[in-house]
XYZ file of C-alpha atoms in Angstrom:
371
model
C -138.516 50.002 -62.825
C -138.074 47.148 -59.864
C -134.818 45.192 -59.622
C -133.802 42.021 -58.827
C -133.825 41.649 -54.627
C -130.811 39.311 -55.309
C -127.293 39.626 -53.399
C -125.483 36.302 -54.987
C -126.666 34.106 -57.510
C -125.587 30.742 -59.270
C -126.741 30.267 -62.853
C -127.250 26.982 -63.726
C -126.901 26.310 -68.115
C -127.008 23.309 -69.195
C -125.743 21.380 -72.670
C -128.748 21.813 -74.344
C -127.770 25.646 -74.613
C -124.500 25.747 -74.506
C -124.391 22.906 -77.671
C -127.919 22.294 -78.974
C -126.540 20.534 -81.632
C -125.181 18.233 -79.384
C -121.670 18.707 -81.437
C -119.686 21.669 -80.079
C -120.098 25.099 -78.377
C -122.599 27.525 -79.970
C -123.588 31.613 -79.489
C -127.106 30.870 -80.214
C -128.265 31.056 -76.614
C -125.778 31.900 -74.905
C -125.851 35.613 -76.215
C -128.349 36.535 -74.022
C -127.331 34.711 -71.012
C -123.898 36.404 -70.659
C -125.374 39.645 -71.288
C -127.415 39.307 -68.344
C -124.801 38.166 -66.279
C -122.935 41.295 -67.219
C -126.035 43.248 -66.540
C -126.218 41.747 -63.081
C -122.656 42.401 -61.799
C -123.276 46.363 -63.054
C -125.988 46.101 -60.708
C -123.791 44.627 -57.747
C -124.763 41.296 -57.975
C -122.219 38.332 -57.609
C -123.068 35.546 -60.027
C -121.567 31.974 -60.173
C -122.171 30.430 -63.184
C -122.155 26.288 -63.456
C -121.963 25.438 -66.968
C -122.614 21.995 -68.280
C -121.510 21.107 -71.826
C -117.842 19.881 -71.556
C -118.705 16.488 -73.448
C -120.954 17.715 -76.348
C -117.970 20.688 -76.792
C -115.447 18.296 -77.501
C -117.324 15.628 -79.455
C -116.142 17.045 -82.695
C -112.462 16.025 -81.933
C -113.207 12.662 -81.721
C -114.024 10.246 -84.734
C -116.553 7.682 -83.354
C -120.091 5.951 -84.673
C -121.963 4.395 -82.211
C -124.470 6.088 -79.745
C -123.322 4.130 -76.487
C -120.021 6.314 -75.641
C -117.763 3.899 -73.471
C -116.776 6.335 -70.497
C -113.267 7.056 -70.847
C -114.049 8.440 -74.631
C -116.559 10.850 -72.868
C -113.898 11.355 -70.068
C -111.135 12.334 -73.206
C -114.562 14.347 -74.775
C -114.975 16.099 -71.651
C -110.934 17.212 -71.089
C -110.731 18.879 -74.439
C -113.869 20.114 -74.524
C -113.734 22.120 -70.876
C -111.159 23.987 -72.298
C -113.230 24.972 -76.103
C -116.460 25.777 -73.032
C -114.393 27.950 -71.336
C -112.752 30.020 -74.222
C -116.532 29.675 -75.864
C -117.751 31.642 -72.348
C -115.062 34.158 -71.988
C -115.272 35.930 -75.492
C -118.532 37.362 -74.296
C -116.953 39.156 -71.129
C -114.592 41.644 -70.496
C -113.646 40.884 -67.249
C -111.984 37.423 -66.250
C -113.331 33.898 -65.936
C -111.860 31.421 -63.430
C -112.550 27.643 -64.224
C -113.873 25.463 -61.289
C -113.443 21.950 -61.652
C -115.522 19.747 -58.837
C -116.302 16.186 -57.739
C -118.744 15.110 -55.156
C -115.728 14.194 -53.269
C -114.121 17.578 -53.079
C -117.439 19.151 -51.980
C -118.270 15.459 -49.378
C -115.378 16.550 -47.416
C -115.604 19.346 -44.648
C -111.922 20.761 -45.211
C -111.850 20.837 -49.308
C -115.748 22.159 -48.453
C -114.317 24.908 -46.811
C -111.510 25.188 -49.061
C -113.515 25.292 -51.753
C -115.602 27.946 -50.016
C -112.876 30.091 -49.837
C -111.851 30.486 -53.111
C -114.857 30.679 -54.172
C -115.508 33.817 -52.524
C -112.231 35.007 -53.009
C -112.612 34.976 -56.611
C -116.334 36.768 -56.167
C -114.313 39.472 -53.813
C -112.113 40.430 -56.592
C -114.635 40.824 -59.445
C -113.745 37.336 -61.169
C -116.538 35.194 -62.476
C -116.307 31.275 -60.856
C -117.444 28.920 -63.863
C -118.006 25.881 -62.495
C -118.432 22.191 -63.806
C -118.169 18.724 -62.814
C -114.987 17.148 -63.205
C -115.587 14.797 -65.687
C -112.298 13.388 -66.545
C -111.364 12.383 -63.034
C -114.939 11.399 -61.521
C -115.678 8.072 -60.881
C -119.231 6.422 -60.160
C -118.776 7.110 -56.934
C -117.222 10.689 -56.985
C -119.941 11.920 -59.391
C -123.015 14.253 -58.345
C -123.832 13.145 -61.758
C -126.039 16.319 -62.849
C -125.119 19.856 -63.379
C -128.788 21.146 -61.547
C -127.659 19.198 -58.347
C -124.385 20.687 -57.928
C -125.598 24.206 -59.031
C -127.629 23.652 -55.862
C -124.783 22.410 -53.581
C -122.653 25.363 -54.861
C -125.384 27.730 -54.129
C -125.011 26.358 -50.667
C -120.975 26.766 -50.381
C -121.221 30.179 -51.828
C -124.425 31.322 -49.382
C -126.158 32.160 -52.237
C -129.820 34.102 -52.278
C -130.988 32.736 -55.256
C -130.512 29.672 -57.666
C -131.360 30.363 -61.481
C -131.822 27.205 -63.723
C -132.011 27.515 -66.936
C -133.722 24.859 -69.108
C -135.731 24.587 -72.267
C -138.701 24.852 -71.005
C -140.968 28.075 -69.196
C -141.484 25.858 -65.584
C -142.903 23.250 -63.664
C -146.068 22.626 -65.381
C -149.102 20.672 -63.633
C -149.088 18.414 -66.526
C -146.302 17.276 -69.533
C -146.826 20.731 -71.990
C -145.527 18.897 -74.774
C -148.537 16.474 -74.523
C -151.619 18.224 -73.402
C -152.427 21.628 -74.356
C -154.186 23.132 -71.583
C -151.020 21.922 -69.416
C -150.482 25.082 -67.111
C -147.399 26.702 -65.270
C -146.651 26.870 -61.940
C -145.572 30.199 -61.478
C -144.817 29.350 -57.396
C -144.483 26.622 -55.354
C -144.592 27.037 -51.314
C -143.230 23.495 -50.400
C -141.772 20.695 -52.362
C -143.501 17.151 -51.631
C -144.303 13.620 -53.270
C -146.990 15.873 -55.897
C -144.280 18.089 -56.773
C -141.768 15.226 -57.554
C -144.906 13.431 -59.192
C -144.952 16.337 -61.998
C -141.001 15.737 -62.924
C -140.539 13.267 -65.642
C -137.682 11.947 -67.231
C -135.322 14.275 -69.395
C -136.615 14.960 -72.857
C -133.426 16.185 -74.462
C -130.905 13.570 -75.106
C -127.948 15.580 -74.734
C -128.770 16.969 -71.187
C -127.950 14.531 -68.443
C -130.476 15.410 -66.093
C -134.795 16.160 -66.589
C -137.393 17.866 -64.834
C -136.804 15.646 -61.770
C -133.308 16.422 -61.312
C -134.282 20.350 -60.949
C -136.525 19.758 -58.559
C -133.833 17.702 -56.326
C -131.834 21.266 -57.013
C -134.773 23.097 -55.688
C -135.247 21.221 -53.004
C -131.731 21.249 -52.004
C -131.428 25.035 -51.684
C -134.734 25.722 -50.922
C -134.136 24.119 -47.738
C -130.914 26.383 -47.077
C -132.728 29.451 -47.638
C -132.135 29.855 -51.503
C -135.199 31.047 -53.694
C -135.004 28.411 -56.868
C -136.260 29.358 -60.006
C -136.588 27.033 -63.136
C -137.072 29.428 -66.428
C -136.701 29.176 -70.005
C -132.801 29.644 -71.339
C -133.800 29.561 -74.928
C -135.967 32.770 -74.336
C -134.436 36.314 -74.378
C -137.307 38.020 -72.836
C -136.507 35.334 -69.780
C -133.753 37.555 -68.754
C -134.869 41.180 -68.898
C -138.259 39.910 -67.369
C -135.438 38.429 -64.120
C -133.796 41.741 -64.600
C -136.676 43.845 -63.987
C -138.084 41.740 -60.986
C -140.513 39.708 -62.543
C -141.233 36.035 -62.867
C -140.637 34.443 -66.086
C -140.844 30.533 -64.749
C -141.421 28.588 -61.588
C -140.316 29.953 -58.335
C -139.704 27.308 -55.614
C -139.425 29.180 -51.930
C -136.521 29.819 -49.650
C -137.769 28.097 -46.444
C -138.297 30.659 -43.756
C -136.415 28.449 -41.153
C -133.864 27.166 -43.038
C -131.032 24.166 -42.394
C -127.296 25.138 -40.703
C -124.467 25.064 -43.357
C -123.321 22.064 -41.768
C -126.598 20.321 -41.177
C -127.587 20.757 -44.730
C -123.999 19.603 -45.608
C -125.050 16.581 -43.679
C -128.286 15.833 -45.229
C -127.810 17.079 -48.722
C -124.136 16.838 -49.832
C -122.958 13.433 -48.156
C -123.366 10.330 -49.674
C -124.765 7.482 -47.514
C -122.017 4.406 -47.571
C -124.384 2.285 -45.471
C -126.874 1.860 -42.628
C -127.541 0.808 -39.562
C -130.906 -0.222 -37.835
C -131.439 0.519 -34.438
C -133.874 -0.640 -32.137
C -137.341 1.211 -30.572
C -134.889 3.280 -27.539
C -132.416 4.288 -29.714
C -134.492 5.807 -32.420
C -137.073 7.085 -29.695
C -133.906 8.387 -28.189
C -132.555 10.075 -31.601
C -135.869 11.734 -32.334
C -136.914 12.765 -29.543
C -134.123 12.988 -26.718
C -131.557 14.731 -28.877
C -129.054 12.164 -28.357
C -126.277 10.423 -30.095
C -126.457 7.066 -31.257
C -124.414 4.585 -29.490
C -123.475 0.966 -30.141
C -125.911 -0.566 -27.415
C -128.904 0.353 -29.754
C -127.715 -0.767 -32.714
C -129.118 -3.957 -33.990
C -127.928 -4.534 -37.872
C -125.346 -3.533 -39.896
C -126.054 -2.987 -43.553
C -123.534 -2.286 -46.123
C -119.781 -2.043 -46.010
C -118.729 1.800 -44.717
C -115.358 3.084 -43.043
C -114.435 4.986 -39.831
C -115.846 8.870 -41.414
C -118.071 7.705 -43.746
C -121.681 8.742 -43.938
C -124.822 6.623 -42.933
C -128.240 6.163 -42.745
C -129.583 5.140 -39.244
C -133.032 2.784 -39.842
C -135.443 2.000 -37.930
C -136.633 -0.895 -39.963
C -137.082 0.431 -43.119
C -137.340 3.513 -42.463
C -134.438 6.018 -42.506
C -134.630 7.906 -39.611
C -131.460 9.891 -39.790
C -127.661 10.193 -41.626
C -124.658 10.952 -39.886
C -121.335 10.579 -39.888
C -119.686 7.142 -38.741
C -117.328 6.751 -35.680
C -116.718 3.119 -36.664
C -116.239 1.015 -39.940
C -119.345 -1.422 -40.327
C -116.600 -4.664 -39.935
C -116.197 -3.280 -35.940
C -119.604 -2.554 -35.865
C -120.558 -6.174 -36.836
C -118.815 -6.574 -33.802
C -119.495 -4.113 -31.359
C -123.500 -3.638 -31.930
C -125.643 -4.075 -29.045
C -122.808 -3.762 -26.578
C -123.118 -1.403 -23.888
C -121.001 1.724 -24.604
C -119.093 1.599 -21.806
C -117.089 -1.416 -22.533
C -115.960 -0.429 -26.196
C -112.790 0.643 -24.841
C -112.759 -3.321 -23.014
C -113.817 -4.685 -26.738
C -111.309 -2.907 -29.324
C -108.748 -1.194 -26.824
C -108.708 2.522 -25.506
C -109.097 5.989 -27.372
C -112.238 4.563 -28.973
C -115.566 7.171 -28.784
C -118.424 6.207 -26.945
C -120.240 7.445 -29.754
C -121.244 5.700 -33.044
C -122.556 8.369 -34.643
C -121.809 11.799 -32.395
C -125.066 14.152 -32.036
C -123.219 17.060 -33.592
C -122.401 15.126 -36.614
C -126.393 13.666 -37.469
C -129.198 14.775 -38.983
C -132.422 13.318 -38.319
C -134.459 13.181 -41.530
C -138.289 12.732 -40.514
C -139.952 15.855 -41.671
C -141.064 16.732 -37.764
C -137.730 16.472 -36.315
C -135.787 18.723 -39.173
């Protein structure tokens, strides 16, 4: 009987499982999942699981009646009910769970990146299982990855995972919506992820689940691109797991890319949020794309957005974003300093300034042919 080719995994399971109700934590799925998790560690394989469901797990605490939850009841939701998810995950193991509590702002910045890196493999080294969720109660607009497939995929990154399992409620990616036309078929593989492959995601179906087809594509897309095979399979379906276990598979496989991105380059393109932009002129980008260079004040022409020294940007040519990189310069002194010559920056805003707005080793160009 084959195996699984997998060294590390993340297992994505979302609220939809873990409370289909929509009203606290329930075994009815959730059986089989841990018992394949088990069965994959007594087959040497690490597993990280990101679990979703700290809201729905803690709605029964709260007395409320309308459907519109103002955020800080789902923020007081989500901090009791982490606690019921864990304890509701750990009764099926007998070996220890560690929680993991995340914003996009621990995993935006390179030192908690690595931080976070470290523990997480630390905890993997000594046989502890990493469950890992969004920190709800603290995360603001802007702190939030805002869906539990897109940071599944960023973890899978941190962790160097091989593989990225999502689980949803459905078998796939289908060519058509399954629930409306019958002869709607799976995709059991897809090579590359373009436009057509986003064009098949629709919005989410479930009303508990925060993110949709769409959103586990962005996931796939995401690792895919660092080298992680994705695969989108059914949760709600037993057989799912001992078909994974034997080899097989059960849903849609999205491929690794054989060239993949640098940790930090796909930190740069996929993890980073964009504060702002800046459009830069025909030699700059001509420069960027083709010359390997840096982008310097001289060739910048417009300033869009308000950004500080560290922050991430796009770089535009027109309207089209060209690159993203990390920011030398808050967009206030580059207001003032675009279209100088670099070498008088230190003349314009006193010494100890860089020459560079955005350094080479800290941007990412972004047009397919330059990646």
């Amino acid at each position: 009987m084959s195996t699984p080719s997998w060294r590390r995994a993340v297992l994505k399971v979302g609220s939809a499982l873990i409370a289909p109700d929509g009203n606290g934590c329930s075994a009815k799925y959730l059986l089989a999942i841990a018992r394949f998790i088990t069965q994959c560690r007594e087959k040497g394989i690490d597993i990280v699981l990101v679990s979703s469901g700290s809201v729905a797990a803690g709605r029964s605490h709260f007395d409320f009646s309308h459907q519109n939850l103002p955020v800080p009841l789902k923020k007081a939701m989500a901090a009791v009910g982490q606690n019921e998810m864990m304890s509701n995950w750990s009764r099926f193991f007998d070996f220890p769970c560690a929680q993991v509590l995340l914003t996009h702002g621990d995993l935006g910045d390179r030192e908690r990146y690595v931080s976070i890196k470290n523990t997480l493999d630390a905890l993997l080294d000594n046989q502890i299982l990493p469950i890992v969720n969004e920190n709800d109660t603290v995360a603001t607009d802007a702190l939030r990855v805002g869906d539990n497939d897109n940071l599944a995929a960023m973890v899978a990154t941190v962790v160097d995972a091989d593989t990225l399992l999502i689980c949803s409620d459905v078998d796939g990616l289908y060519d058509k919506d399954p629930t409306v036309f019958d002869d709607a078929r799976r995709l059991p593989v897809v090579e590359e992820i373009d436009d057509s492959i986003f064009a098949l995601a629709g919005p989410p179906r479930n009303a508990i689940a925060t993110g949709g087809m769409r959103t586990k594509v962005e996931a796939a897309e995401k690792a895919s691109s660092h080298g992680i095979d994705t695969y989108i399979v059914n949760g709600r379906d037993g057989d799912t797991f001992e078909q994974l276990l034997r080899g097989d598979n059960p849903g849609t496989l999205f491929c690794r890319h054989h060239s993949p991105l640098s940790n930090r380059k796909h930190w740069l393109r996929h993890t980073l949020k964009a504060q702002g932009a800046v459009v830069v002129d025909d030699g700059a980008a001509a420069a960027l794309l083709e010359g390997g260079a840096s982008l310097l004040s001289t060739g910048v022409t417009d300033v869009e957005g308000d950004f500080e020294r560290g922050d991430a940007i796009i770089v535009k040519d027109g309207d089209k974003a060209l690159a993203k990189g990390i920011c030398q310069y808050s967009s206030w002194e580059l207001n003032y300093l675009k279209g100088r010559h670099a070498g008088t920056i230190n003349d314009e805003v006193g010494p100890d300034h860089p020459d560079e707005v955005i350094h080479r080793d800290n941007l990412m160009i972004l047009e397919e042919n330059y990646s």
